[in-house]
Amino acid sequence: MTSAFIDRTRPKVIHYVKNLEQAANWYRDNLGFEIGPHDYHSFVELFMDGEYVFHLSQGREGLVPLQAPIFQFSSRDIEKTYAILQSRNVEVGPMSWYPDYSSFTFRDLEGNEVGISQSFEIRFSQLEELLLVGFRLKNPQELLNTNAIPHAAHELKRRFAEISHTIDSAPMIGAFKTGECSDDEAGYWVCVQITQLGTVPEGMLALRIPAQKYAVNWFFGHRSESKKRYAKMQRLINNAARQLKLQAWNLEIAKSWGELQEVEVELDLYVGIS
């Protein structure tokens, strides 16, 4: 294909507004931009730490506010950014969390919807106590069998209706400990979350996971390859001056599950930290 000679190294974001001076001051006061070269009848260049970031331009008559963001800013600490904008009475939308990034939108002075996101190589989170019901794979031969987990998950989904007090669209939660544990805890648990303990179906067990801090990472690939990801997570945890908690439960959470033949899996990996 013939190149269109687009310079991919220097994209320019142009945001059209009705009142350039008011908009420039709003972005300066609420998001910390610096006002660079400007002509309030034509354009304003906005900078951050001395570097050009984006461009405000004078919109035509009848300009309608954007109802969905057409560009996003990146944040180094999205939760702090969210809290700061709230404290400044900026209209913000709900925070959305995805496996490897988080985002939200806000409305600027003229009602334009703008996005902010943060990508995560690893993030840290705390989960409240979890009450789980499911199967336990305890036999060493089961744990070595790469098909054991999908087969247990398939059976769990088949019998899902037998479990009381489940939550809607319940993900599968795999739970295990890598450090020393009691005989009652040993193995790999294939479970779903429940809101309260009822009658546990025959052949299943209940497991209570205490509230815990976690390092979280998104994984997509063959289940057998997840060991490499755990090794990488340990390096990232050490780099962040956090410590593994060897006695803690680790979790593997899958939103899509229950197929007998797993080719690739998408998991949120939760590693217990102190």
PDB file of C-alpha atoms in Angstrom:
ATOM      1  CA  MET A   1       0.000   0.000   0.000  1.00  0.00           C
ATOM      2  CA  THR A   2       1.337   3.441  -0.923  1.00  0.00           C
ATOM      3  CA  SER A   3       2.151   5.581   2.114  1.00  0.00           C
ATOM      4  CA  ALA A   4       0.008   8.650   2.701  1.00  0.00           C
ATOM      5  CA  PHE A   5       3.133  10.266   4.216  1.00  0.00           C
ATOM      6  CA  ILE A   6       1.538  10.693   7.640  1.00  0.00           C
ATOM      7  CA  ASP A   7       4.071  11.668  10.307  1.00  0.00           C
ATOM      8  CA  ARG A   8       3.112   9.243  13.071  1.00  0.00           C
ATOM      9  CA  THR A   9       5.670  10.705  15.483  1.00  0.00           C
ATOM     10  CA  ARG A  10       3.970  14.089  15.768  1.00  0.00           C
ATOM     11  CA  PRO A  11       0.177  13.748  16.108  1.00  0.00           C
ATOM     12  CA  LYS A  12      -1.601  16.982  16.944  1.00  0.00           C
ATOM     13  CA  VAL A  13      -4.799  17.032  18.989  1.00  0.00           C
ATOM     14  CA  ILE A  14      -6.974  20.046  18.205  1.00  0.00           C
ATOM     15  CA  HIS A  15      -9.895  20.750  20.506  1.00  0.00           C
ATOM     16  CA  TYR A  16     -12.449  23.241  19.161  1.00  0.00           C
ATOM     17  CA  VAL A  17     -14.096  25.567  21.676  1.00  0.00           C
ATOM     18  CA  LYS A  18     -16.356  28.600  21.663  1.00  0.00           C
ATOM     19  CA  ASN A  19     -14.341  30.881  23.943  1.00  0.00           C
ATOM     20  CA  LEU A  20     -10.590  30.348  23.728  1.00  0.00           C
ATOM     21  CA  GLU A  21      -9.527  32.482  26.674  1.00  0.00           C
ATOM     22  CA  GLN A  22     -12.057  30.992  29.079  1.00  0.00           C
ATOM     23  CA  ALA A  23     -11.317  27.441  27.910  1.00  0.00           C
ATOM     24  CA  ALA A  24      -7.545  27.940  28.202  1.00  0.00           C
ATOM     25  CA  ASN A  25      -7.884  29.298  31.736  1.00  0.00           C
ATOM     26  CA  TRP A  26     -10.175  26.394  32.691  1.00  0.00           C
ATOM     27  CA  TYR A  27      -7.689  23.770  31.477  1.00  0.00           C
ATOM     28  CA  ARG A  28      -4.891  25.628  33.248  1.00  0.00           C
ATOM     29  CA  ASP A  29      -6.744  25.905  36.562  1.00  0.00           C
ATOM     30  CA  ASN A  30      -8.259  22.400  36.645  1.00  0.00           C
ATOM     31  CA  LEU A  31      -5.727  20.175  34.879  1.00  0.00           C
ATOM     32  CA  GLY A  32      -2.506  22.101  35.411  1.00  0.00           C
ATOM     33  CA  PHE A  33      -1.711  22.999  31.803  1.00  0.00           C
ATOM     34  CA  GLU A  34       0.527  25.930  30.966  1.00  0.00           C
ATOM     35  CA  ILE A  35      -0.694  28.448  28.404  1.00  0.00           C
ATOM     36  CA  GLY A  36       1.869  28.725  25.608  1.00  0.00           C
ATOM     37  CA  PRO A  37       1.812  30.704  22.366  1.00  0.00           C
ATOM     38  CA  HIS A  38      -1.707  31.952  21.751  1.00  0.00           C
ATOM     39  CA  ASP A  39      -4.017  34.337  19.952  1.00  0.00           C
ATOM     40  CA  TYR A  40      -7.355  34.354  21.749  1.00  0.00           C
ATOM     41  CA  HIS A  41      -9.086  35.038  18.418  1.00  0.00           C
ATOM     42  CA  SER A  42      -7.574  31.969  16.759  1.00  0.00           C
ATOM     43  CA  PHE A  43      -5.652  29.390  18.851  1.00  0.00           C
ATOM     44  CA  VAL A  44      -4.024  28.478  22.157  1.00  0.00           C
ATOM     45  CA  GLU A  45      -1.198  25.983  22.601  1.00  0.00           C
ATOM     46  CA  LEU A  46      -1.284  24.173  25.947  1.00  0.00           C
ATOM     47  CA  PHE A  47       1.895  22.803  27.501  1.00  0.00           C
ATOM     48  CA  MET A  48       2.773  20.501  30.418  1.00  0.00           C
ATOM     49  CA  ASP A  49       6.220  20.733  32.043  1.00  0.00           C
ATOM     50  CA  GLY A  50       7.391  22.884  29.160  1.00  0.00           C
ATOM     51  CA  GLU A  51       6.308  20.462  26.430  1.00  0.00           C
ATOM     52  CA  TYR A  52       3.517  20.985  23.940  1.00  0.00           C
ATOM     53  CA  VAL A  53       0.520  18.691  24.604  1.00  0.00           C
ATOM     54  CA  PHE A  54      -2.498  19.892  22.670  1.00  0.00           C
ATOM     55  CA  HIS A  55      -4.110  22.744  20.856  1.00  0.00           C
ATOM     56  CA  LEU A  56      -7.281  24.732  21.447  1.00  0.00           C
ATOM     57  CA  SER A  57      -8.773  26.262  18.335  1.00  0.00           C
ATOM     58  CA  GLN A  58     -11.630  28.660  17.724  1.00  0.00           C
ATOM     59  CA  GLY A  59     -14.747  26.728  16.775  1.00  0.00           C
ATOM     60  CA  ARG A  60     -17.258  27.816  14.184  1.00  0.00           C
ATOM     61  CA  GLU A  61     -20.599  29.346  15.040  1.00  0.00           C
ATOM     62  CA  GLY A  62     -23.116  26.757  16.246  1.00  0.00           C
ATOM     63  CA  LEU A  63     -20.438  24.458  17.685  1.00  0.00           C
ATOM     64  CA  VAL A  64     -22.113  21.618  19.636  1.00  0.00           C
ATOM     65  CA  PRO A  65     -20.377  20.149  22.735  1.00  0.00           C
ATOM     66  CA  LEU A  66     -18.847  16.699  22.271  1.00  0.00           C
ATOM     67  CA  GLN A  67     -21.046  13.993  23.772  1.00  0.00           C
ATOM     68  CA  ALA A  68     -18.305  11.358  23.624  1.00  0.00           C
ATOM     69  CA  PRO A  69     -14.540  11.852  23.947  1.00  0.00           C
ATOM     70  CA  ILE A  70     -12.514  11.919  20.746  1.00  0.00           C
ATOM     71  CA  PHE A  71      -9.184  12.038  22.623  1.00  0.00           C
ATOM     72  CA  GLN A  72      -7.841  11.040  26.027  1.00  0.00           C
ATOM     73  CA  PHE A  73      -5.265  12.407  28.401  1.00  0.00           C
ATOM     74  CA  SER A  74      -2.952   9.991  30.219  1.00  0.00           C
ATOM     75  CA  SER A  75      -2.700  10.145  33.997  1.00  0.00           C
ATOM     76  CA  ARG A  76       0.183   9.002  36.224  1.00  0.00           C
ATOM     77  CA  ASP A  77      -2.245   8.504  39.128  1.00  0.00           C
ATOM     78  CA  ILE A  78      -5.814   8.236  37.888  1.00  0.00           C
ATOM     79  CA  GLU A  79      -7.444   7.947  41.321  1.00  0.00           C
ATOM     80  CA  LYS A  80      -5.728  11.131  42.505  1.00  0.00           C
ATOM     81  CA  THR A  81      -6.668  12.885  39.250  1.00  0.00           C
ATOM     82  CA  TYR A  82     -10.290  11.838  39.774  1.00  0.00           C
ATOM     83  CA  ALA A  83     -10.295  13.113  43.368  1.00  0.00           C
ATOM     84  CA  ILE A  84      -8.728  16.454  42.392  1.00  0.00           C
ATOM     85  CA  LEU A  85     -11.287  17.094  39.652  1.00  0.00           C
ATOM     86  CA  GLN A  86     -14.124  16.194  42.020  1.00  0.00           C
ATOM     87  CA  SER A  87     -12.749  18.628  44.619  1.00  0.00           C
ATOM     88  CA  ARG A  88     -12.777  21.352  41.960  1.00  0.00           C
ATOM     89  CA  ASN A  89     -16.448  20.661  41.172  1.00  0.00           C
ATOM     90  CA  VAL A  90     -15.681  19.324  37.694  1.00  0.00           C
ATOM     91  CA  GLU A  91     -18.413  17.035  36.367  1.00  0.00           C
ATOM     92  CA  VAL A  92     -16.842  13.576  36.214  1.00  0.00           C
ATOM     93  CA  GLY A  93     -18.293  10.266  35.069  1.00  0.00           C
ATOM     94  CA  PRO A  94     -17.850   6.938  36.881  1.00  0.00           C
ATOM     95  CA  MET A  95     -14.428   5.325  37.048  1.00  0.00           C
ATOM     96  CA  SER A  96     -14.089   2.215  34.881  1.00  0.00           C
ATOM     97  CA  TRP A  97     -11.542  -0.494  35.634  1.00  0.00           C
ATOM     98  CA  TYR A  98     -10.252  -2.882  32.998  1.00  0.00           C
ATOM     99  CA  PRO A  99      -7.593  -5.591  33.218  1.00  0.00           C
ATOM    100  CA  ASP A 100      -4.699  -3.354  32.187  1.00  0.00           C
ATOM    101  CA  TYR A 101      -6.036   0.210  32.379  1.00  0.00           C
ATOM    102  CA  SER A 102      -8.564   2.473  34.048  1.00  0.00           C
ATOM    103  CA  SER A 103     -10.460   5.452  32.648  1.00  0.00           C
ATOM    104  CA  PHE A 104     -13.154   8.031  33.246  1.00  0.00           C
ATOM    105  CA  THR A 105     -14.592  11.033  31.439  1.00  0.00           C
ATOM    106  CA  PHE A 106     -15.206  14.591  32.523  1.00  0.00           C
ATOM    107  CA  ARG A 107     -16.954  17.624  31.037  1.00  0.00           C
ATOM    108  CA  ASP A 108     -15.025  20.808  30.478  1.00  0.00           C
ATOM    109  CA  LEU A 109     -16.262  24.381  30.806  1.00  0.00           C
ATOM    110  CA  GLU A 110     -18.276  24.168  27.574  1.00  0.00           C
ATOM    111  CA  GLY A 111     -19.739  20.712  28.241  1.00  0.00           C
ATOM    112  CA  ASN A 112     -17.360  18.757  26.002  1.00  0.00           C
ATOM    113  CA  GLU A 113     -16.781  15.205  27.189  1.00  0.00           C
ATOM    114  CA  VAL A 114     -13.074  14.395  27.490  1.00  0.00           C
ATOM    115  CA  GLY A 115     -11.396  11.151  28.569  1.00  0.00           C
ATOM    116  CA  ILE A 116      -8.568  10.372  30.983  1.00  0.00           C
ATOM    117  CA  SER A 117      -6.929   6.957  31.296  1.00  0.00           C
ATOM    118  CA  GLN A 118      -4.008   5.208  32.957  1.00  0.00           C
ATOM    119  CA  SER A 119      -2.348   2.033  31.716  1.00  0.00           C
ATOM    120  CA  PHE A 120      -1.004  -0.454  34.236  1.00  0.00           C
ATOM    121  CA  GLU A 121       1.806  -2.939  33.891  1.00  0.00           C
ATOM    122  CA  ILE A 122       0.850  -3.895  37.422  1.00  0.00           C
ATOM    123  CA  ARG A 123      -1.582  -2.349  39.876  1.00  0.00           C
ATOM    124  CA  PHE A 124      -2.357  -2.775  43.551  1.00  0.00           C
ATOM    125  CA  SER A 125      -5.756  -3.415  45.018  1.00  0.00           C
ATOM    126  CA  GLN A 126      -7.512  -4.654  48.129  1.00  0.00           C
ATOM    127  CA  LEU A 127     -10.410  -7.102  48.074  1.00  0.00           C
ATOM    128  CA  GLU A 128     -12.843  -7.585  50.911  1.00  0.00           C
ATOM    129  CA  GLU A 129     -13.538 -11.058  52.254  1.00  0.00           C
ATOM    130  CA  LEU A 130     -14.668 -13.529  49.592  1.00  0.00           C
ATOM    131  CA  LEU A 131     -16.952 -16.486  50.208  1.00  0.00           C
ATOM    132  CA  LEU A 132     -16.533 -19.145  47.530  1.00  0.00           C
ATOM    133  CA  VAL A 133     -18.082 -22.480  46.612  1.00  0.00           C
ATOM    134  CA  GLY A 134     -16.696 -24.990  44.154  1.00  0.00           C
ATOM    135  CA  PHE A 135     -14.367 -27.923  43.580  1.00  0.00           C
ATOM    136  CA  ARG A 136     -10.905 -28.547  44.951  1.00  0.00           C
ATOM    137  CA  LEU A 137      -8.217 -30.214  42.852  1.00  0.00           C
ATOM    138  CA  LYS A 138      -5.976 -31.765  45.469  1.00  0.00           C
ATOM    139  CA  ASN A 139      -4.489 -34.822  43.836  1.00  0.00           C
ATOM    140  CA  PRO A 140      -0.971 -33.979  42.517  1.00  0.00           C
ATOM    141  CA  GLN A 141      -1.745 -35.780  39.271  1.00  0.00           C
ATOM    142  CA  GLU A 142      -4.791 -33.546  38.802  1.00  0.00           C
ATOM    143  CA  LEU A 143      -2.671 -30.441  39.300  1.00  0.00           C
ATOM    144  CA  LEU A 144      -0.151 -31.638  36.710  1.00  0.00           C
ATOM    145  CA  ASN A 145      -2.926 -32.283  34.190  1.00  0.00           C
ATOM    146  CA  THR A 146      -3.367 -29.114  32.137  1.00  0.00           C
ATOM    147  CA  ASN A 147      -6.979 -30.107  31.379  1.00  0.00           C
ATOM    148  CA  ALA A 148      -7.960 -30.553  35.035  1.00  0.00           C
ATOM    149  CA  ILE A 149      -8.890 -26.919  35.649  1.00  0.00           C
ATOM    150  CA  PRO A 150     -11.083 -26.450  32.517  1.00  0.00           C
ATOM    151  CA  HIS A 151     -12.807 -29.779  33.212  1.00  0.00           C
ATOM    152  CA  ALA A 152     -13.554 -28.737  36.791  1.00  0.00           C
ATOM    153  CA  ALA A 153     -14.769 -25.337  35.574  1.00  0.00           C
ATOM    154  CA  HIS A 154     -17.005 -27.012  32.990  1.00  0.00           C
ATOM    155  CA  GLU A 155     -18.568 -29.192  35.691  1.00  0.00           C
ATOM    156  CA  LEU A 156     -18.965 -26.157  37.956  1.00  0.00           C
ATOM    157  CA  LYS A 157     -20.855 -24.275  35.253  1.00  0.00           C
ATOM    158  CA  ARG A 158     -23.017 -27.314  34.516  1.00  0.00           C
ATOM    159  CA  ARG A 159     -24.063 -27.432  38.172  1.00  0.00           C
ATOM    160  CA  PHE A 160     -24.132 -23.675  38.718  1.00  0.00           C
ATOM    161  CA  ALA A 161     -27.907 -23.645  39.367  1.00  0.00           C
ATOM    162  CA  GLU A 162     -27.392 -25.938  42.370  1.00  0.00           C
ATOM    163  CA  ILE A 163     -25.357 -23.281  44.200  1.00  0.00           C
ATOM    164  CA  SER A 164     -27.293 -20.891  46.450  1.00  0.00           C
ATOM    165  CA  HIS A 165     -26.717 -17.130  46.708  1.00  0.00           C
ATOM    166  CA  THR A 166     -24.513 -16.723  43.625  1.00  0.00           C
ATOM    167  CA  ILE A 167     -23.937 -13.309  42.064  1.00  0.00           C
ATOM    168  CA  ASP A 168     -25.030 -12.425  38.527  1.00  0.00           C
ATOM    169  CA  SER A 169     -22.505 -13.130  35.759  1.00  0.00           C
ATOM    170  CA  ALA A 170     -20.233 -14.715  38.353  1.00  0.00           C
ATOM    171  CA  PRO A 171     -16.621 -15.091  37.204  1.00  0.00           C
ATOM    172  CA  MET A 172     -14.706 -18.256  37.903  1.00  0.00           C
ATOM    173  CA  ILE A 173     -12.217 -17.755  40.731  1.00  0.00           C
ATOM    174  CA  GLY A 174      -9.240 -20.056  40.975  1.00  0.00           C
ATOM    175  CA  ALA A 175      -7.663 -19.909  44.446  1.00  0.00           C
ATOM    176  CA  PHE A 176      -4.408 -21.383  45.693  1.00  0.00           C
ATOM    177  CA  LYS A 177      -1.536 -20.864  48.107  1.00  0.00           C
ATOM    178  CA  THR A 178       2.127 -21.121  47.178  1.00  0.00           C
ATOM    179  CA  GLY A 179       3.448 -21.139  50.757  1.00  0.00           C
ATOM    180  CA  GLU A 180       2.786 -23.508  53.590  1.00  0.00           C
ATOM    181  CA  CYS A 181      -0.882 -24.218  54.201  1.00  0.00           C
ATOM    182  CA  SER A 182      -3.115 -26.602  56.097  1.00  0.00           C
ATOM    183  CA  ASP A 183      -4.431 -29.795  54.567  1.00  0.00           C
ATOM    184  CA  ASP A 184      -7.866 -28.164  54.386  1.00  0.00           C
ATOM    185  CA  GLU A 185      -6.463 -25.382  52.190  1.00  0.00           C
ATOM    186  CA  ALA A 186      -4.112 -27.338  49.931  1.00  0.00           C
ATOM    187  CA  GLY A 187      -4.684 -27.678  46.209  1.00  0.00           C
ATOM    188  CA  TYR A 188      -6.250 -25.521  43.507  1.00  0.00           C
ATOM    189  CA  TRP A 189      -9.821 -24.375  44.088  1.00  0.00           C
ATOM    190  CA  VAL A 190     -12.185 -23.831  41.143  1.00  0.00           C
ATOM    191  CA  CYS A 191     -15.016 -21.705  42.525  1.00  0.00           C
ATOM    192  CA  VAL A 192     -17.628 -19.014  42.150  1.00  0.00           C
ATOM    193  CA  GLN A 193     -18.419 -16.294  44.651  1.00  0.00           C
ATOM    194  CA  ILE A 194     -21.540 -16.388  46.808  1.00  0.00           C
ATOM    195  CA  THR A 195     -23.058 -13.679  48.986  1.00  0.00           C
ATOM    196  CA  GLN A 196     -23.834 -15.924  51.960  1.00  0.00           C
ATOM    197  CA  LEU A 197     -23.315 -19.530  52.874  1.00  0.00           C
ATOM    198  CA  GLY A 198     -26.220 -21.859  52.184  1.00  0.00           C
ATOM    199  CA  THR A 199     -26.382 -25.567  51.483  1.00  0.00           C
ATOM    200  CA  VAL A 200     -23.206 -26.628  49.687  1.00  0.00           C
ATOM    201  CA  PRO A 201     -23.973 -28.989  46.765  1.00  0.00           C
ATOM    202  CA  GLU A 202     -22.739 -32.555  47.009  1.00  0.00           C
ATOM    203  CA  GLY A 203     -19.105 -32.928  45.997  1.00  0.00           C
ATOM    204  CA  MET A 204     -18.358 -29.224  46.444  1.00  0.00           C
ATOM    205  CA  LEU A 205     -16.722 -27.299  49.271  1.00  0.00           C
ATOM    206  CA  ALA A 206     -16.950 -23.785  50.681  1.00  0.00           C
ATOM    207  CA  LEU A 207     -13.872 -21.597  51.063  1.00  0.00           C
ATOM    208  CA  ARG A 208     -13.512 -18.283  52.882  1.00  0.00           C
ATOM    209  CA  ILE A 209     -10.786 -15.923  51.595  1.00  0.00           C
ATOM    210  CA  PRO A 210      -9.997 -13.150  54.105  1.00  0.00           C
ATOM    211  CA  ALA A 211      -9.688  -9.507  53.087  1.00  0.00           C
ATOM    212  CA  GLN A 212      -6.309  -9.111  51.442  1.00  0.00           C
ATOM    213  CA  LYS A 213      -4.040  -6.723  49.531  1.00  0.00           C
ATOM    214  CA  TYR A 214      -3.036  -7.854  46.052  1.00  0.00           C
ATOM    215  CA  ALA A 215      -0.804  -7.048  43.137  1.00  0.00           C
ATOM    216  CA  VAL A 216      -2.916  -7.439  39.993  1.00  0.00           C
ATOM    217  CA  ASN A 217      -1.907  -8.173  36.413  1.00  0.00           C
ATOM    218  CA  TRP A 218      -3.827  -9.090  33.274  1.00  0.00           C
ATOM    219  CA  PHE A 219      -2.882 -12.286  31.442  1.00  0.00           C
ATOM    220  CA  PHE A 220      -3.975 -13.634  28.066  1.00  0.00           C
ATOM    221  CA  GLY A 221      -2.523 -16.811  26.607  1.00  0.00           C
ATOM    222  CA  HIS A 222      -2.122 -20.507  27.263  1.00  0.00           C
ATOM    223  CA  ARG A 223      -2.633 -21.369  30.922  1.00  0.00           C
ATOM    224  CA  SER A 224       0.744 -23.137  31.008  1.00  0.00           C
ATOM    225  CA  GLU A 225       2.450 -19.826  30.146  1.00  0.00           C
ATOM    226  CA  SER A 226       1.122 -18.054  33.220  1.00  0.00           C
ATOM    227  CA  LYS A 227       4.152 -19.197  35.256  1.00  0.00           C
ATOM    228  CA  LYS A 228       6.310 -16.748  33.317  1.00  0.00           C
ATOM    229  CA  ARG A 229       3.845 -13.971  34.106  1.00  0.00           C
ATOM    230  CA  TYR A 230       4.012 -14.732  37.824  1.00  0.00           C
ATOM    231  CA  ALA A 231       7.811 -14.469  37.669  1.00  0.00           C
ATOM    232  CA  LYS A 232       7.486 -11.087  35.983  1.00  0.00           C
ATOM    233  CA  MET A 233       4.940  -9.963  38.574  1.00  0.00           C
ATOM    234  CA  GLN A 234       7.374 -10.796  41.346  1.00  0.00           C
ATOM    235  CA  ARG A 235       9.987  -8.521  39.741  1.00  0.00           C
ATOM    236  CA  LEU A 236       7.448  -5.715  39.364  1.00  0.00           C
ATOM    237  CA  ILE A 237       6.331  -6.132  42.983  1.00  0.00           C
ATOM    238  CA  ASN A 238       9.943  -5.888  44.155  1.00  0.00           C
ATOM    239  CA  ASN A 239      10.530  -2.820  41.961  1.00  0.00           C
ATOM    240  CA  ALA A 240       7.516  -1.166  43.591  1.00  0.00           C
ATOM    241  CA  ALA A 241       9.036  -1.814  47.054  1.00  0.00           C
ATOM    242  CA  ARG A 242       6.179  -4.192  47.940  1.00  0.00           C
ATOM    243  CA  GLN A 243       6.551  -7.658  49.442  1.00  0.00           C
ATOM    244  CA  LEU A 244       4.934 -10.969  48.577  1.00  0.00           C
ATOM    245  CA  LYS A 245       2.872 -12.510  51.355  1.00  0.00           C
ATOM    246  CA  LEU A 246       3.673 -16.197  51.048  1.00  0.00           C
ATOM    247  CA  GLN A 247       0.870 -17.314  53.353  1.00  0.00           C
ATOM    248  CA  ALA A 248      -1.753 -15.359  51.405  1.00  0.00           C
ATOM    249  CA  TRP A 249      -4.226 -16.751  48.900  1.00  0.00           C
ATOM    250  CA  ASN A 250      -3.554 -16.027  45.227  1.00  0.00           C
ATOM    251  CA  LEU A 251      -6.474 -15.709  42.821  1.00  0.00           C
ATOM    252  CA  GLU A 252      -7.017 -16.239  39.098  1.00  0.00           C
ATOM    253  CA  ILE A 253     -10.270 -14.608  38.008  1.00  0.00           C
ATOM    254  CA  ALA A 254     -11.823 -15.468  34.640  1.00  0.00           C
ATOM    255  CA  LYS A 255     -14.942 -13.722  33.338  1.00  0.00           C
ATOM    256  CA  SER A 256     -15.341 -16.179  30.467  1.00  0.00           C
ATOM    257  CA  TRP A 257     -15.131 -19.798  31.542  1.00  0.00           C
ATOM    258  CA  GLY A 258     -16.661 -23.269  31.378  1.00  0.00           C
ATOM    259  CA  GLU A 259     -15.417 -24.510  27.997  1.00  0.00           C
ATOM    260  CA  LEU A 260     -13.907 -27.992  28.033  1.00  0.00           C
ATOM    261  CA  GLN A 261     -11.304 -27.175  25.409  1.00  0.00           C
ATOM    262  CA  GLU A 262      -9.257 -24.200  26.549  1.00  0.00           C
ATOM    263  CA  VAL A 263      -7.006 -22.807  23.836  1.00  0.00           C
ATOM    264  CA  GLU A 264      -6.236 -19.450  25.442  1.00  0.00           C
ATOM    265  CA  VAL A 265      -7.506 -17.919  28.656  1.00  0.00           C
ATOM    266  CA  GLU A 266      -7.975 -14.356  29.861  1.00  0.00           C
ATOM    267  CA  LEU A 267      -7.253 -14.014  33.570  1.00  0.00           C
ATOM    268  CA  ASP A 268      -6.808 -11.310  36.155  1.00  0.00           C
ATOM    269  CA  LEU A 269      -3.938 -12.594  38.323  1.00  0.00           C
ATOM    270  CA  TYR A 270      -4.110 -11.544  41.990  1.00  0.00           C
ATOM    271  CA  VAL A 271      -0.946 -12.162  44.025  1.00  0.00           C
ATOM    272  CA  GLY A 272      -1.137 -11.622  47.770  1.00  0.00           C
ATOM    273  CA  ILE A 273       1.143  -8.909  49.179  1.00  0.00           C
ATOM    274  CA  SER A 274       1.752  -7.535  52.651  1.00  0.00           C
TER     275      SER A 274
END
